Amino acid sequence: MQTCPGSPWPGVIQRYRPFLPVGPQTPIVTLLEGNTPLIPARALGRRLGRGLQVYFKYEGLNPTGSFKDRGMTLAVSKAKESGADAVICASTGNTSASASAYAAQAGLRCVVLIPKGGIALGKLAQALIHGAQVLAVSGTFDEALELVRQITQAYPIALVNSINPHRLEGQKTAAFEVCDALGRHPDYHAIPVGNAGNITAYWRGYREYFKEGIIDGLPRMLGFQAAGAAPLVKGRPVARPETIATAIRIGNPASWEGAIEAKKASGGLIEAVTDKEILAAYQFLAGQEGIFVEPASAASVAGVMKLGKRGFFRKGSVIVCVLTGHGLKDPDRVIKTVRLPKTVKPKLGAILSEIGL
Ligand code: F0G
């Protein structure tokens, strides 16, 4: 895999190769994912006060618009290395968008199972345009994932959900980037939690950097689930999860233990935020920070706002909030949230009067 002249970023596999299970024979399938910005959260920092330094890890700027690309570059490269000619996943949308893009580049067939009516329009459009075979299952994400497990146990088709260990290996590179950018570890790491792969992956990444002596401490992991889809908070699966944050509408997370381990070992927490709190954070991010995310991504910010109100954070500490997916993924949510444009006559006077000039 060659990089473009003048573009020094080689994608997460080449950048973090010593930390990843790849060899010289592994074909690298990459869209040059990763290297996403760590943006100072000025408005949120002001709102929280107490000298807190807050940053957003804006994962919506990955090639397919979500953090999934970090895991998918590795999962699809390994699938190709193993000689697979097809990949399959269940998805609330972003995994399917990412899988279909990487499969397209690798020349692999891609099948995705989505919960019918449960994924945002942009994600569906992505999977379709990349040429995946998309099946809308009239059930939940959890049911679709169970079917995918059964299929991949019996047939030669590579599973690229986060129960594929290569996915989490790729995703842990986001923790490396956070530390590389800060020159240290954050004190707190806030993240939305659905199937719980990403919180597991970040915790692994931080621990590996710690073990290598690259950082001298570890963040407390703060996971946030939507209140209507909060099995890890309740301590039991939720049969019919409900939330406007469709990406994290999951009732029985595959990486349940990984999330609990990250919480316990880091002295962190996993809490629920309501759809109302998620939408307030979603609008705050777009309106005050200039960052457009999909609703699930706003869960981390909603959680930090909530904890901030109860004085949870130690003065002067460093907080990183992961913004997992781009706002353009879910245009319907914008339309349901904001006031739509007013129609005006093509007359100067009409427009001047509307804009108050
Ligand atoms: N944020 C976004 C935008 C997501 O798409 C997901 C998961 C999460 C957060 C939660 O991450 O599952 O690792 O805890 N989306 C998966 C999918 C389930 O199918 O796209 P997690």
Short mmCIF file of C-alpha atoms and ligand atoms in Angstrom, two decimals:
data_model
loop_
_atom_site.label_atom_id
_atom_site.label_comp_id
_atom_site.label_asym_id
_atom_site.label_seq_id
_atom_site.Cartn_x
_atom_site.Cartn_y
_atom_site.Cartn_z
CA MET A 1 0.00 0.00 0.00
CA GLN A 2 1.43 3.32 -1.09
CA THR A 3 0.53 6.65 0.38
CA CYS A 4 0.06 9.72 -1.77
CA PRO A 5 3.09 11.91 -2.10
CA GLY A 6 2.46 14.90 0.13
CA SER A 7 0.06 12.94 2.34
CA PRO A 8 2.18 11.49 5.13
CA TRP A 9 -0.67 9.71 6.93
CA PRO A 10 -0.63 6.03 5.94
CA GLY A 11 -3.82 4.82 7.69
CA VAL A 12 -4.04 3.20 11.12
CA ILE A 13 -2.50 -0.17 10.25
CA GLN A 14 0.73 1.29 8.87
CA ARG A 15 0.92 3.98 11.54
CA TYR A 16 0.49 1.59 14.48
CA ARG A 17 1.76 -1.62 12.88
CA PRO A 18 3.83 -2.86 15.89
CA PHE A 19 0.66 -2.88 18.01
CA LEU A 20 -1.46 -4.76 15.47
CA PRO A 21 -1.73 -8.41 14.37
CA VAL A 22 -0.46 -7.94 10.82
CA GLY A 23 2.48 -9.49 9.04
CA PRO A 24 4.35 -8.76 5.82
CA GLN A 25 1.92 -11.06 3.99
CA THR A 26 -1.21 -9.19 5.14
CA PRO A 27 -2.81 -7.26 2.26
CA ILE A 28 -3.61 -3.82 3.65
CA VAL A 29 -7.08 -2.63 2.73
CA THR A 30 -7.25 1.02 3.76
CA LEU A 31 -9.04 4.25 3.00
CA LEU A 32 -6.39 6.11 5.06
CA GLU A 33 -8.70 6.16 8.07
CA GLY A 34 -7.70 7.61 11.44
CA ASN A 35 -5.69 10.75 12.22
CA THR A 36 -8.92 12.44 13.26
CA PRO A 37 -8.66 15.78 15.05
CA LEU A 38 -8.76 16.29 18.79
CA ILE A 39 -10.67 19.56 18.90
CA PRO A 40 -10.61 21.81 21.99
CA ALA A 41 -14.19 22.04 23.30
CA ARG A 42 -14.30 25.74 24.04
CA ALA A 43 -18.02 26.19 24.71
CA LEU A 44 -18.32 22.99 26.72
CA GLY A 45 -15.19 23.88 28.68
CA ARG A 46 -16.71 27.28 29.52
CA ARG A 47 -19.96 25.68 30.56
CA LEU A 48 -18.26 23.15 32.83
CA GLY A 49 -15.87 25.71 34.37
CA ARG A 50 -13.48 24.53 37.15
CA GLY A 51 -10.49 24.87 34.81
CA LEU A 52 -11.47 21.68 33.01
CA GLN A 53 -9.79 21.08 29.65
CA VAL A 54 -12.21 19.32 27.34
CA TYR A 55 -11.49 17.87 23.89
CA PHE A 56 -13.56 16.18 21.22
CA LYS A 57 -12.12 13.22 19.35
CA TYR A 58 -14.11 13.82 16.17
CA GLU A 59 -14.42 10.36 14.66
CA GLY A 60 -17.08 11.55 12.21
CA LEU A 61 -14.15 12.64 10.03
CA ASN A 62 -13.14 9.09 9.17
CA PRO A 63 -13.61 8.08 5.49
CA THR A 64 -17.12 6.67 5.92
CA GLY A 65 -18.05 9.12 8.67
CA SER A 66 -17.61 7.01 11.79
CA PHE A 67 -15.04 5.32 14.05
CA LYS A 68 -15.92 1.94 12.54
CA ASP A 69 -13.33 2.47 9.78
CA ARG A 70 -10.46 1.92 12.25
CA GLY A 71 -11.67 -1.59 12.96
CA MET A 72 -12.84 -2.29 9.45
CA THR A 73 -9.47 -1.67 7.81
CA LEU A 74 -8.04 -4.47 9.95
CA ALA A 75 -11.06 -6.81 9.82
CA VAL A 76 -11.28 -6.61 6.02
CA SER A 77 -7.49 -6.87 5.55
CA LYS A 78 -7.48 -10.02 7.71
CA ALA A 79 -10.52 -11.43 5.90
CA LYS A 80 -8.69 -10.95 2.61
CA GLU A 81 -5.53 -12.48 4.03
CA SER A 82 -7.51 -15.56 5.08
CA GLY A 83 -8.83 -15.96 1.53
CA ALA A 84 -12.45 -14.97 2.26
CA ASP A 85 -14.46 -13.74 -0.69
CA ALA A 86 -17.37 -12.32 1.30
CA VAL A 87 -18.01 -10.45 4.56
CA ILE A 88 -21.18 -10.09 6.60
CA CYS A 89 -22.36 -7.97 9.54
CA ALA A 90 -25.42 -6.94 11.48
CA SER A 91 -25.59 -3.22 12.00
CA THR A 92 -27.43 -0.22 13.33
CA GLY A 93 -25.93 1.51 10.29
CA ASN A 94 -22.33 2.63 10.67
CA THR A 95 -20.77 -0.82 10.66
CA SER A 96 -22.65 -1.61 7.46
CA ALA A 97 -21.53 1.66 5.84
CA SER A 98 -17.92 0.94 6.74
CA ALA A 99 -17.99 -2.77 5.87
CA SER A 100 -19.51 -2.08 2.47
CA ALA A 101 -16.91 0.59 1.62
CA TYR A 102 -13.90 -1.52 2.65
CA ALA A 103 -15.36 -4.61 0.97
CA ALA A 104 -15.79 -2.56 -2.21
CA GLN A 105 -12.14 -1.59 -2.15
CA ALA A 106 -11.05 -5.15 -1.38
CA GLY A 107 -13.24 -6.63 -4.10
CA LEU A 108 -15.20 -8.73 -1.59
CA ARG A 109 -18.91 -9.39 -1.55
CA CYS A 110 -20.66 -7.71 1.41
CA VAL A 111 -23.94 -8.72 3.07
CA VAL A 112 -25.51 -6.61 5.81
CA LEU A 113 -28.46 -7.25 8.08
CA ILE A 114 -30.12 -4.15 9.47
CA PRO A 115 -33.07 -3.78 11.85
CA LYS A 116 -35.95 -2.78 9.55
CA GLY A 117 -36.78 0.90 9.89
CA GLY A 118 -34.06 1.27 12.53
CA ILE A 119 -31.15 2.84 10.69
CA ALA A 120 -30.53 6.41 9.65
CA LEU A 121 -30.95 7.31 5.98
CA GLY A 122 -27.36 8.34 5.29
CA LYS A 123 -26.01 5.00 6.50
CA LEU A 124 -28.48 3.04 4.40
CA ALA A 125 -27.51 5.14 1.37
CA GLN A 126 -23.83 4.35 1.98
CA ALA A 127 -24.31 0.59 2.18
CA LEU A 128 -26.44 0.62 -0.95
CA ILE A 129 -24.16 2.78 -3.09
CA HIS A 130 -21.12 0.69 -2.15
CA GLY A 131 -22.97 -2.31 -3.52
CA ALA A 132 -23.67 -4.32 -0.39
CA GLN A 133 -26.59 -6.71 -0.32
CA VAL A 134 -28.76 -5.14 2.37
CA LEU A 135 -31.42 -7.19 4.14
CA ALA A 136 -33.84 -5.40 6.44
CA VAL A 137 -34.71 -7.83 9.23
CA SER A 138 -38.06 -7.22 10.89
CA GLY A 139 -36.54 -7.46 14.35
CA THR A 140 -33.94 -5.82 16.58
CA PHE A 141 -30.21 -5.36 16.02
CA ASP A 142 -29.61 -8.03 18.67
CA GLU A 143 -31.68 -10.54 16.70
CA ALA A 144 -29.86 -9.64 13.48
CA LEU A 145 -26.48 -10.12 15.19
CA GLU A 146 -27.53 -13.53 16.50
CA LEU A 147 -28.44 -14.57 12.94
CA VAL A 148 -25.09 -13.37 11.63
CA ARG A 149 -23.30 -15.40 14.32
CA GLN A 150 -25.19 -18.52 13.25
CA ILE A 151 -24.47 -17.93 9.56
CA THR A 152 -20.73 -17.37 10.07
CA GLN A 153 -20.42 -20.45 12.27
CA ALA A 154 -21.84 -22.62 9.51
CA TYR A 155 -20.71 -20.95 6.27
CA PRO A 156 -17.45 -19.55 4.87
CA ILE A 157 -18.26 -15.86 5.14
CA ALA A 158 -16.18 -13.55 7.31
CA LEU A 159 -17.93 -11.84 10.20
CA VAL A 160 -16.93 -8.18 10.55
CA ASN A 161 -18.95 -7.17 13.59
CA SER A 162 -16.97 -6.20 16.67
CA ILE A 163 -17.12 -9.77 17.97
CA ASN A 164 -14.40 -10.23 15.35
CA PRO A 165 -11.32 -9.51 17.53
CA HIS A 166 -9.58 -7.64 14.69
CA ARG A 167 -12.23 -4.93 14.87
CA LEU A 168 -11.32 -3.97 18.43
CA GLU A 169 -7.62 -4.20 17.66
CA GLY A 170 -8.08 -1.58 14.94
CA GLN A 171 -10.34 0.59 17.04
CA LYS A 172 -7.87 0.79 19.93
CA THR A 173 -5.70 3.03 17.71
CA ALA A 174 -8.03 5.91 18.56
CA ALA A 175 -6.74 5.80 22.15
CA PHE A 176 -3.17 5.93 20.81
CA GLU A 177 -4.01 9.00 18.75
CA VAL A 178 -5.59 10.75 21.73
CA CYS A 179 -2.42 10.22 23.78
CA ASP A 180 -0.13 11.12 20.87
CA ALA A 181 -2.05 14.39 20.38
CA LEU A 182 -2.21 15.33 24.06
CA GLY A 183 1.29 14.13 24.89
CA ARG A 184 -0.27 12.41 27.90
CA HIS A 185 -3.32 10.36 28.91
CA PRO A 186 -6.65 12.07 29.55
CA ASP A 187 -8.00 11.99 33.11
CA TYR A 188 -11.47 11.07 31.91
CA HIS A 189 -12.60 9.45 28.69
CA ALA A 190 -16.32 9.83 27.81
CA ILE A 191 -17.89 7.60 25.17
CA PRO A 192 -21.31 6.46 23.93
CA VAL A 193 -21.95 2.75 24.45
CA GLY A 194 -24.08 0.48 22.27
CA ASN A 195 -22.67 -2.93 21.49
CA ALA A 196 -19.81 -1.96 23.85
CA GLY A 197 -16.96 -2.75 21.45
CA ASN A 198 -15.57 0.76 21.33
CA ILE A 199 -15.27 1.31 25.09
CA THR A 200 -13.53 -2.07 25.26
CA ALA A 201 -11.17 -1.07 22.44
CA TYR A 202 -10.24 2.34 23.90
CA TRP A 203 -9.52 0.79 27.29
CA ARG A 204 -7.28 -1.76 25.62
CA GLY A 205 -5.47 0.99 23.71
CA TYR A 206 -4.84 3.06 26.83
CA ARG A 207 -3.61 0.02 28.75
CA GLU A 208 -1.19 -0.94 25.96
CA TYR A 209 0.29 2.57 25.82
CA PHE A 210 0.60 2.46 29.62
CA LYS A 211 2.32 -0.90 29.52
CA GLU A 212 4.80 0.41 26.96
CA GLY A 213 5.52 3.39 29.20
CA ILE A 214 4.23 5.86 26.60
CA ILE A 215 1.75 7.26 29.12
CA ASP A 216 2.17 7.26 32.90
CA GLY A 217 -1.44 6.85 33.95
CA LEU A 218 -4.87 5.77 32.74
CA PRO A 219 -8.15 7.63 32.23
CA ARG A 220 -11.35 6.83 34.08
CA MET A 221 -13.70 5.42 31.45
CA LEU A 222 -17.15 7.06 31.39
CA GLY A 223 -19.66 5.17 29.24
CA PHE A 224 -23.09 6.50 28.35
CA GLN A 225 -26.08 4.56 27.10
CA ALA A 226 -29.45 5.92 25.98
CA ALA A 227 -31.97 5.56 28.81
CA GLY A 228 -34.31 3.40 26.69
CA ALA A 229 -31.43 1.12 25.67
CA ALA A 230 -29.32 0.85 28.81
CA PRO A 231 -28.76 -2.83 29.59
CA LEU A 232 -25.34 -2.20 31.16
CA VAL A 233 -26.84 0.33 33.54
CA LYS A 234 -29.78 -1.92 34.41
CA GLY A 235 -27.61 -5.02 34.70
CA ARG A 236 -29.80 -7.09 32.35
CA PRO A 237 -30.62 -7.22 28.62
CA VAL A 238 -33.40 -4.99 27.28
CA ALA A 239 -35.72 -6.88 24.91
CA ARG A 240 -37.17 -3.86 23.05
CA PRO A 241 -34.61 -1.04 23.20
CA GLU A 242 -35.89 2.41 22.25
CA THR A 243 -34.05 5.67 21.59
CA ILE A 244 -33.79 8.32 18.90
CA ALA A 245 -30.04 7.55 18.89
CA THR A 246 -30.56 4.59 16.55
CA ALA A 247 -26.84 3.76 16.39
CA ILE A 248 -26.93 2.69 20.05
CA ARG A 249 -30.38 1.11 20.08
CA ILE A 250 -29.00 -2.18 21.38
CA GLY A 251 -30.44 -4.33 24.15
CA ASN A 252 -27.80 -7.01 24.65
CA PRO A 253 -24.27 -5.74 23.95
CA ALA A 254 -21.82 -8.31 22.54
CA SER A 255 -18.89 -6.83 24.49
CA TRP A 256 -20.79 -6.69 27.79
CA GLU A 257 -17.85 -7.98 29.86
CA GLY A 258 -15.35 -5.70 28.13
CA ALA A 259 -17.40 -2.65 29.05
CA ILE A 260 -17.83 -3.70 32.68
CA GLU A 261 -14.13 -4.47 32.93
CA ALA A 262 -13.23 -1.03 31.49
CA LYS A 263 -15.55 0.63 33.98
CA LYS A 264 -14.35 -1.30 37.01
CA ALA A 265 -10.63 -1.42 36.28
CA SER A 266 -10.50 2.30 35.45
CA GLY A 267 -12.64 3.45 38.39
CA GLY A 268 -15.14 4.79 35.88
CA LEU A 269 -18.88 4.47 35.38
CA ILE A 270 -21.59 3.58 32.87
CA GLU A 271 -24.69 5.73 33.13
CA ALA A 272 -27.83 6.48 31.13
CA VAL A 273 -28.76 9.74 29.42
CA THR A 274 -32.28 10.48 28.23
CA ASP A 275 -33.17 11.23 24.61
CA LYS A 276 -33.94 14.77 25.75
CA GLU A 277 -30.43 15.15 27.15
CA ILE A 278 -28.94 13.61 24.00
CA LEU A 279 -30.84 16.04 21.77
CA ALA A 280 -29.82 19.02 23.92
CA ALA A 281 -26.16 17.98 23.58
CA TYR A 282 -26.64 17.37 19.83
CA GLN A 283 -27.91 20.91 19.36
CA PHE A 284 -25.27 22.35 21.69
CA LEU A 285 -22.50 20.73 19.66
CA ALA A 286 -23.86 22.00 16.35
CA GLY A 287 -24.91 25.44 17.59
CA GLN A 288 -22.13 26.30 20.06
CA GLU A 289 -19.13 24.25 19.00
CA GLY A 290 -19.77 24.12 15.23
CA ILE A 291 -19.55 20.34 15.22
CA PHE A 292 -22.28 18.29 13.57
CA VAL A 293 -22.63 14.77 14.92
CA GLU A 294 -25.26 12.10 14.81
CA PRO A 295 -27.42 11.76 17.94
CA ALA A 296 -25.63 8.69 19.38
CA SER A 297 -22.37 10.63 19.37
CA ALA A 298 -23.92 13.36 21.47
CA ALA A 299 -24.49 10.85 24.28
CA SER A 300 -20.90 11.29 25.48
CA VAL A 301 -21.37 15.05 25.70
CA ALA A 302 -24.79 14.71 27.32
CA GLY A 303 -23.15 12.50 29.93
CA VAL A 304 -20.29 14.91 30.58
CA MET A 305 -22.77 17.80 30.95
CA LYS A 306 -24.76 15.78 33.46
CA LEU A 307 -21.70 14.77 35.50
CA GLY A 308 -20.40 18.35 35.33
CA LYS A 309 -23.60 19.62 36.94
CA ARG A 310 -23.07 17.36 39.91
CA GLY A 311 -19.45 18.47 40.34
CA PHE A 312 -18.08 15.07 39.38
CA PHE A 313 -14.82 16.17 37.70
CA ARG A 314 -11.63 17.05 39.57
CA LYS A 315 -10.64 20.68 38.98
CA GLY A 316 -8.26 21.26 36.10
CA SER A 317 -8.51 17.76 34.68
CA VAL A 318 -8.40 16.73 31.04
CA ILE A 319 -11.57 15.20 29.56
CA VAL A 320 -11.82 13.61 26.13
CA CYS A 321 -15.29 13.05 24.62
CA VAL A 322 -15.50 10.77 21.62
CA LEU A 323 -17.82 11.99 18.87
CA THR A 324 -18.37 8.70 17.08
CA GLY A 325 -20.26 9.58 13.90
CA HIS A 326 -20.94 12.47 11.51
CA GLY A 327 -24.20 14.41 11.65
CA LEU A 328 -24.89 13.94 7.93
CA LYS A 329 -25.55 10.28 8.67
CA ASP A 330 -28.97 11.15 10.06
CA PRO A 331 -30.54 14.04 8.14
CA ASP A 332 -34.05 13.10 9.30
CA ARG A 333 -33.13 13.95 12.87
CA VAL A 334 -32.14 17.47 11.84
CA ILE A 335 -35.43 17.97 10.04
CA LYS A 336 -37.31 16.78 13.13
CA THR A 337 -35.28 19.03 15.43
CA VAL A 338 -34.95 22.44 13.78
CA ARG A 339 -37.26 25.05 12.28
CA LEU A 340 -37.45 24.53 8.50
CA PRO A 341 -36.74 27.37 6.03
CA LYS A 342 -39.48 29.85 5.36
CA THR A 343 -40.51 30.33 1.73
CA VAL A 344 -40.20 33.91 0.50
CA LYS A 345 -41.02 35.68 -2.74
CA PRO A 346 -38.05 36.46 -5.04
CA LYS A 347 -38.26 40.12 -4.03
CA LEU A 348 -35.53 42.15 -2.35
CA GLY A 349 -38.01 43.81 -0.01
CA ALA A 350 -39.41 40.50 1.21
CA ILE A 351 -35.94 39.16 2.01
CA LEU A 352 -34.71 42.35 3.69
CA SER A 353 -37.76 42.42 5.87
CA GLU A 354 -37.25 38.78 6.90
CA ILE A 355 -33.61 39.32 7.87
CA GLY A 356 -34.36 42.55 9.64
CA LEU A 357 -32.43 44.96 7.40
N1 F0G B 1 -21.77 5.75 18.12
C1 F0G B 1 -22.08 5.41 16.85
C2 F0G B 1 -22.24 6.51 15.87
C3 F0G B 1 -22.25 4.05 16.50
O1 F0G B 1 -22.56 3.75 15.24
C4 F0G B 1 -22.11 3.06 17.48
C5 F0G B 1 -22.30 1.66 17.17
C6 F0G B 1 -21.77 3.47 18.79
C7 F0G B 1 -21.60 4.82 19.06
C8 F0G B 1 -21.57 2.50 19.88
O2 F0G B 1 -20.37 1.82 19.75
O3 F0G B 1 -21.31 -0.46 19.65
O4 F0G B 1 -18.88 -0.08 20.02
O5 F0G B 1 -20.52 0.48 21.79
N2 F0G B 1 -22.73 1.23 16.05
C9 F0G B 1 -22.80 -0.19 15.65
C10 F0G B 1 -23.20 -0.31 14.20
C11 F0G B 1 -23.51 -1.06 16.58
O6 F0G B 1 -23.78 -1.34 13.81
O7 F0G B 1 -22.92 0.59 13.43
P1 F0G B 1 -20.25 0.33 20.34
#
